[in-house]
Short mmCIF file of C-alpha atoms in Angstrom, two decimals:
data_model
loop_
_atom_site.label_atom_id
_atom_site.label_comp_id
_atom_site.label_asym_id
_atom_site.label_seq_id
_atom_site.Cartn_x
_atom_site.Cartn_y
_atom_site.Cartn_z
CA UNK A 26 0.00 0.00 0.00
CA UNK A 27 1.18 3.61 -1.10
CA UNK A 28 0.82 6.20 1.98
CA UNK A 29 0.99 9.86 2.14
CA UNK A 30 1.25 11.38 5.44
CA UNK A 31 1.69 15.36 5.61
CA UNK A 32 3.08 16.57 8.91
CA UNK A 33 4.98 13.63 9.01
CA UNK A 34 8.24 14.39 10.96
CA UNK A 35 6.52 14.68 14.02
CA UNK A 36 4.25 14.00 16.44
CA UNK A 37 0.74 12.46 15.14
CA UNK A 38 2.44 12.59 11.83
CA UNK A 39 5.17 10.68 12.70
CA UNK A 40 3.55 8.16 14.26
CA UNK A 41 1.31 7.22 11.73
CA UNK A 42 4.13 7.40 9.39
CA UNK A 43 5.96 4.51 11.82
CA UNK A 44 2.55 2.55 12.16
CA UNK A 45 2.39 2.03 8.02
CA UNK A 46 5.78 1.11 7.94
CA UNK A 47 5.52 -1.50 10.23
CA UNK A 48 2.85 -2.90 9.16
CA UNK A 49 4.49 -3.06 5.67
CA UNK A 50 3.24 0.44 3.75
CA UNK A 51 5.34 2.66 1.46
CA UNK A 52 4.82 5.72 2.85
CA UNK A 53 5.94 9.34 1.68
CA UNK A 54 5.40 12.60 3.90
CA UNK A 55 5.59 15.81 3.44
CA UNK A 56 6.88 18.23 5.93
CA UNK A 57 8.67 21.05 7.12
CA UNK A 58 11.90 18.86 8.11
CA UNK A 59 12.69 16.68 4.77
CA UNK A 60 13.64 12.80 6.15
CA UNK A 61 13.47 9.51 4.14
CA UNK A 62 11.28 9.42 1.42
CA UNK A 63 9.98 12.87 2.25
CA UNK A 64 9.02 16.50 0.43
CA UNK A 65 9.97 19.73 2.37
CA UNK A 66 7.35 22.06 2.05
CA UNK A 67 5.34 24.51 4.32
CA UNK A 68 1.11 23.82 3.55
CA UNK A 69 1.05 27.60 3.85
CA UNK A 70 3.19 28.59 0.81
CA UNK A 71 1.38 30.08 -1.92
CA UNK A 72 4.07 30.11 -4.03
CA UNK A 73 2.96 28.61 -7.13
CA UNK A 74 6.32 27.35 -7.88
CA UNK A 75 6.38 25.33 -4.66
CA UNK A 76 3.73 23.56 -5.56
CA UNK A 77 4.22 22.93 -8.73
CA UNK A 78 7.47 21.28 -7.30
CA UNK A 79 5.20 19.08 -5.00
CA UNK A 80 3.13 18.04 -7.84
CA UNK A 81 6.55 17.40 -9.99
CA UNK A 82 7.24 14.88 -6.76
CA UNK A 83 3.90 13.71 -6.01
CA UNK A 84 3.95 12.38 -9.37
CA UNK A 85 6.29 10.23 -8.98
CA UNK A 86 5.69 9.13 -6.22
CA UNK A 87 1.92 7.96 -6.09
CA UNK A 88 -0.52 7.22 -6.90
CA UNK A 89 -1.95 6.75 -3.45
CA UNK A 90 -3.72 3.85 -1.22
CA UNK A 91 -4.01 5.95 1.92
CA UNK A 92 -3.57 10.05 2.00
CA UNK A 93 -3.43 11.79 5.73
CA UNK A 94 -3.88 15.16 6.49
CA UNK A 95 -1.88 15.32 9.43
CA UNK A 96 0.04 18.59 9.40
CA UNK A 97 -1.06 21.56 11.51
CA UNK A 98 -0.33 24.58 13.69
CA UNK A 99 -1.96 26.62 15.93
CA UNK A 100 -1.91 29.91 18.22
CA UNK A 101 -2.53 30.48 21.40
CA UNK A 102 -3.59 33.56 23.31
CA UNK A 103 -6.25 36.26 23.65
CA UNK A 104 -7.86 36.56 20.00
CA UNK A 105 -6.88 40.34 19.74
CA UNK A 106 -2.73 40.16 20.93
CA UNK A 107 -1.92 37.32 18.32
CA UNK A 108 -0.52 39.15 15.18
CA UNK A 109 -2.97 39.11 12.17
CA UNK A 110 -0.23 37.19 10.13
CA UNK A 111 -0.17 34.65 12.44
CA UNK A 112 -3.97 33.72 12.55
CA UNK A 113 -3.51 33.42 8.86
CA UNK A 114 -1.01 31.35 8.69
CA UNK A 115 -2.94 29.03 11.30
CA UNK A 116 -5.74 28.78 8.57
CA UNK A 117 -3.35 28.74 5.45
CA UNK A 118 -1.74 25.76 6.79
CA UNK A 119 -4.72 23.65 8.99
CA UNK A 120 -7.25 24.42 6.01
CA UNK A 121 -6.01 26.27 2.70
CA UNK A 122 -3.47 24.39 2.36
CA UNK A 123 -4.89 20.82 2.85
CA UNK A 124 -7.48 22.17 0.10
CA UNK A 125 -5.10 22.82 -2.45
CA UNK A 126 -3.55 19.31 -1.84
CA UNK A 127 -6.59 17.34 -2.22
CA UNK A 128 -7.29 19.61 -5.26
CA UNK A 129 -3.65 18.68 -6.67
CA UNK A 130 -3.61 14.93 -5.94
CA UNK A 131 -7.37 14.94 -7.45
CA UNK A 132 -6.69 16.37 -10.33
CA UNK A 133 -3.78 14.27 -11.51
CA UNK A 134 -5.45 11.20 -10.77
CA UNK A 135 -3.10 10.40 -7.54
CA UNK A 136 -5.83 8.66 -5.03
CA UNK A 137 -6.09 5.44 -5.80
CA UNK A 138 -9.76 3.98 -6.53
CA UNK A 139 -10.58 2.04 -3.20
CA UNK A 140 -8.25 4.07 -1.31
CA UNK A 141 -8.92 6.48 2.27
CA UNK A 142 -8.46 10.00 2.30
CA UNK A 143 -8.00 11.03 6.26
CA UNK A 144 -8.31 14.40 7.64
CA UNK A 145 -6.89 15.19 11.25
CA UNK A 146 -9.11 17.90 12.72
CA UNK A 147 -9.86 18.18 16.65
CA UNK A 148 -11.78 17.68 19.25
CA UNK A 149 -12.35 21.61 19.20
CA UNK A 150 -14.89 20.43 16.36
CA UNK A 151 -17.19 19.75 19.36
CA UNK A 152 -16.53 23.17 21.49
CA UNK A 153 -15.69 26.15 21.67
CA UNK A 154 -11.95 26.51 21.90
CA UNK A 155 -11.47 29.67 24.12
CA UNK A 156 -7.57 30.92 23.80
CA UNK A 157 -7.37 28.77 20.48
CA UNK A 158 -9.90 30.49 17.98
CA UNK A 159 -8.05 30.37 14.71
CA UNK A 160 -6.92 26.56 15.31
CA UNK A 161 -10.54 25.37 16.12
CA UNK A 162 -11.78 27.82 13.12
CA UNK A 163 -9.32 26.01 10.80
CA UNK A 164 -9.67 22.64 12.26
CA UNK A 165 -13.98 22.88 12.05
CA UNK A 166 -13.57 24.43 8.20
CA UNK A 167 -11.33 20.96 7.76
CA UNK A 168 -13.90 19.35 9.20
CA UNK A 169 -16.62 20.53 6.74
CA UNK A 170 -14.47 19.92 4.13
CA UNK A 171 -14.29 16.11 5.06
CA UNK A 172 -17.89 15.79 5.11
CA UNK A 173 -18.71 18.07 2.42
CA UNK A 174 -16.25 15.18 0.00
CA UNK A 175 -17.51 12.13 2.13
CA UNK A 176 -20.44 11.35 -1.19
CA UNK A 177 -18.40 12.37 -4.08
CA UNK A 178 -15.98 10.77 -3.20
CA UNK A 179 -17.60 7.72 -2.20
CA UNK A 180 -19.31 7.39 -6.20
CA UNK A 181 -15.28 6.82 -7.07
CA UNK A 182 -14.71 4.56 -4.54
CA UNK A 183 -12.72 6.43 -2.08
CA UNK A 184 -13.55 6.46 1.25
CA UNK A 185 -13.29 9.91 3.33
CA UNK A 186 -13.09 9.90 6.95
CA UNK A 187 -12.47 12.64 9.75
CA UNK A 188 -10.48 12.30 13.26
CA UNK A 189 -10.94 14.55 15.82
CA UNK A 190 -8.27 13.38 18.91
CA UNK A 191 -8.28 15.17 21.67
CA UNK A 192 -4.99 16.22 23.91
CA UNK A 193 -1.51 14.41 23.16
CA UNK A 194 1.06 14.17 24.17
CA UNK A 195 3.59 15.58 21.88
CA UNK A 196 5.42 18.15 20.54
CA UNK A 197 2.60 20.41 19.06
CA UNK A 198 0.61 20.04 22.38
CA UNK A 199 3.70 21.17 24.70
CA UNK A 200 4.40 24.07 22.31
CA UNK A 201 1.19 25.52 22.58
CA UNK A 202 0.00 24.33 25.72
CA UNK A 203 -0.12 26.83 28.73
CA UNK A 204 3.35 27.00 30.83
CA UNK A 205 3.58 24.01 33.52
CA UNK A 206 0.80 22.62 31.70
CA UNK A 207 0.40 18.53 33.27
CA UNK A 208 1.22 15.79 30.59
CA UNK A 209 -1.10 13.55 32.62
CA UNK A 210 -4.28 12.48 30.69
CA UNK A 211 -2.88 12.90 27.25
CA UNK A 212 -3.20 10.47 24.59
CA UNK A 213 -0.01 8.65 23.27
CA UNK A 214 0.10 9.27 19.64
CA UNK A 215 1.04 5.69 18.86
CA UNK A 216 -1.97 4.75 20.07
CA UNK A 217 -4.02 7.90 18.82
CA UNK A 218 -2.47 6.65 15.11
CA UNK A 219 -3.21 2.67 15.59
CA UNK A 220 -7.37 3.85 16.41
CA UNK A 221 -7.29 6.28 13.09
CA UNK A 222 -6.08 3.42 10.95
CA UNK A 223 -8.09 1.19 12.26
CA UNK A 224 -11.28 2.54 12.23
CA UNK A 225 -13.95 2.28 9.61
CA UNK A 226 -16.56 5.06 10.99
CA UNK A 227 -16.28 8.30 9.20
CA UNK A 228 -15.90 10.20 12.20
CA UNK A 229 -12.58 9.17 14.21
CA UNK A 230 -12.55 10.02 18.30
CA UNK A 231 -9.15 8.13 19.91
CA UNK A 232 -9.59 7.53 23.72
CA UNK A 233 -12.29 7.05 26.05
CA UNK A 234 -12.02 10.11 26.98
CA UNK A 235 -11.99 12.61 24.10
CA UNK A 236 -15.62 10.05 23.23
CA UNK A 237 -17.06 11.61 26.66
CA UNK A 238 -16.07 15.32 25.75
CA UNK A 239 -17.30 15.19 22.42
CA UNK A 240 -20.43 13.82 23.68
CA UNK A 241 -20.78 16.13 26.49
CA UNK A 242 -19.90 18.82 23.48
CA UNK A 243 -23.03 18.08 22.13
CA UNK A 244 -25.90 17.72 24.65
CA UNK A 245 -23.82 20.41 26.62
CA UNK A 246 -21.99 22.89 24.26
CA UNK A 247 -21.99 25.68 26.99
CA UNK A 248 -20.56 23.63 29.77
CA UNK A 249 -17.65 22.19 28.01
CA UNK A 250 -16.70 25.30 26.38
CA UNK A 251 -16.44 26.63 29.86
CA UNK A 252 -14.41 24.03 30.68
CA UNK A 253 -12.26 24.50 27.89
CA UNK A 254 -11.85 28.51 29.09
CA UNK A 255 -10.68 27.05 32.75
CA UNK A 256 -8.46 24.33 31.20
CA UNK A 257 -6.57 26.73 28.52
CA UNK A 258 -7.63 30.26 28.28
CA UNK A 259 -7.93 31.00 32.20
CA UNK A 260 -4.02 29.50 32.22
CA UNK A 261 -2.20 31.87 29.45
CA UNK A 262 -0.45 34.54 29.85
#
């Protein structure tokens, strides 16, 4: 099987890059950090040379079994002290970016018939995201994007699905997590990436406990929201 995984030097990414390989998969990635069988390139380039480049590669390189969205940033902070640039940069690379991708590998025929596209959003999908409002705006427009494919897709034999995991623990979280912030309760990625592969639902949850939220999300939007304020937003700086 022929994987693409973008985001793939790290975190999420990189664990579902390690989880095809071991189970056999050829798997390419794209990232910021070039490795083995990878394409550097930032999701939020609009240089049309770039990704012309990444088509160039692509090209050889597929076409694809599996394709996951993986790659994302985020911001954290009250709304109005984050620079402009950087909101839109959250959004060029969690949703414009992933976009243009699908649009590229579409158009030159590089998703295989029978194959999965996968897009990574968040559990923010179910909340409000208080301290976080560009990621979870990003991650929710990825989200309608997935579902919004899910049927035309489907009438060409490729199956869409969405994943919305909740905290892990890696890289990305500890970045933009609040200073001190606990480890304790976060998913492993290892195991976040074994439940996305394995699952066969459209929509994706990893962990017993991101399930709860994102029910409690949607019989109680207002509480966990709250909750969300205390946990993050109450905690920055």
């Amino acid at each position: 099987m022929k994987v693409l995984v973008t985001g793939g030097a790290s975190g999420l990414g990189a664990a579902l890059v390690a989880a095809c390989r071991a189970r056999g998969d050829e798997v390419c990635a794209i990232d910021l950090d070039p490795a083995e069988r990878s394409w550097a390139h930032d999701l939020g380039n609009t240089d049309p040379a770039a990704w012309a480049a990444l088509a160039d590669w692509l090209a050889t390189q597929g076409p694809f079994d599996l394709v996951i969205l993986s790659a994302g940033i985020s911001a954290t902070g009250r709304f109005e002290t984050i620079p402009l640039a950087q909101h839109q940069n959250v959004t060029a690379v969690n949703l414009a970016g992933p976009i243009r991708l699908v649009h590229l590998l579409e158009s030159g025929h590089l998703l295989r018939a029978g194959g999965r596209l996968i897009c990574i959003a968040s559990l923010s999908c179910f909340t409000g995201y208080p301290g976080a409002a560009s990621y979870a705006a990003s991650k929710d427009g990825l989200a309608g994007f997935a579902r919004s494919l899910r049927r035309p897709m489907r009438k060409r034999g490729i199956t869409v699905q969405l994943a919305c995991p909740g905290p892990m623990d890696t890289p990305h979280a500890t970045r933009y997590a609040p200073d001190g912030a606990s480890t304790k309760g976060r998913l492993a990625p290892d195991r976040a990436a074994q439940a996305i592969l394995n699952a066969r639902s459209f929509t994706i949850i990893p962990g017993a406990g991101p399930k709860l939220a994102a029910v409690l999300g949607r019989l109680a939007p207002q509480t966990l929201t709250r909750l969300m304020g205390r946990v993050l937003f109450s905690k920055l700086k």
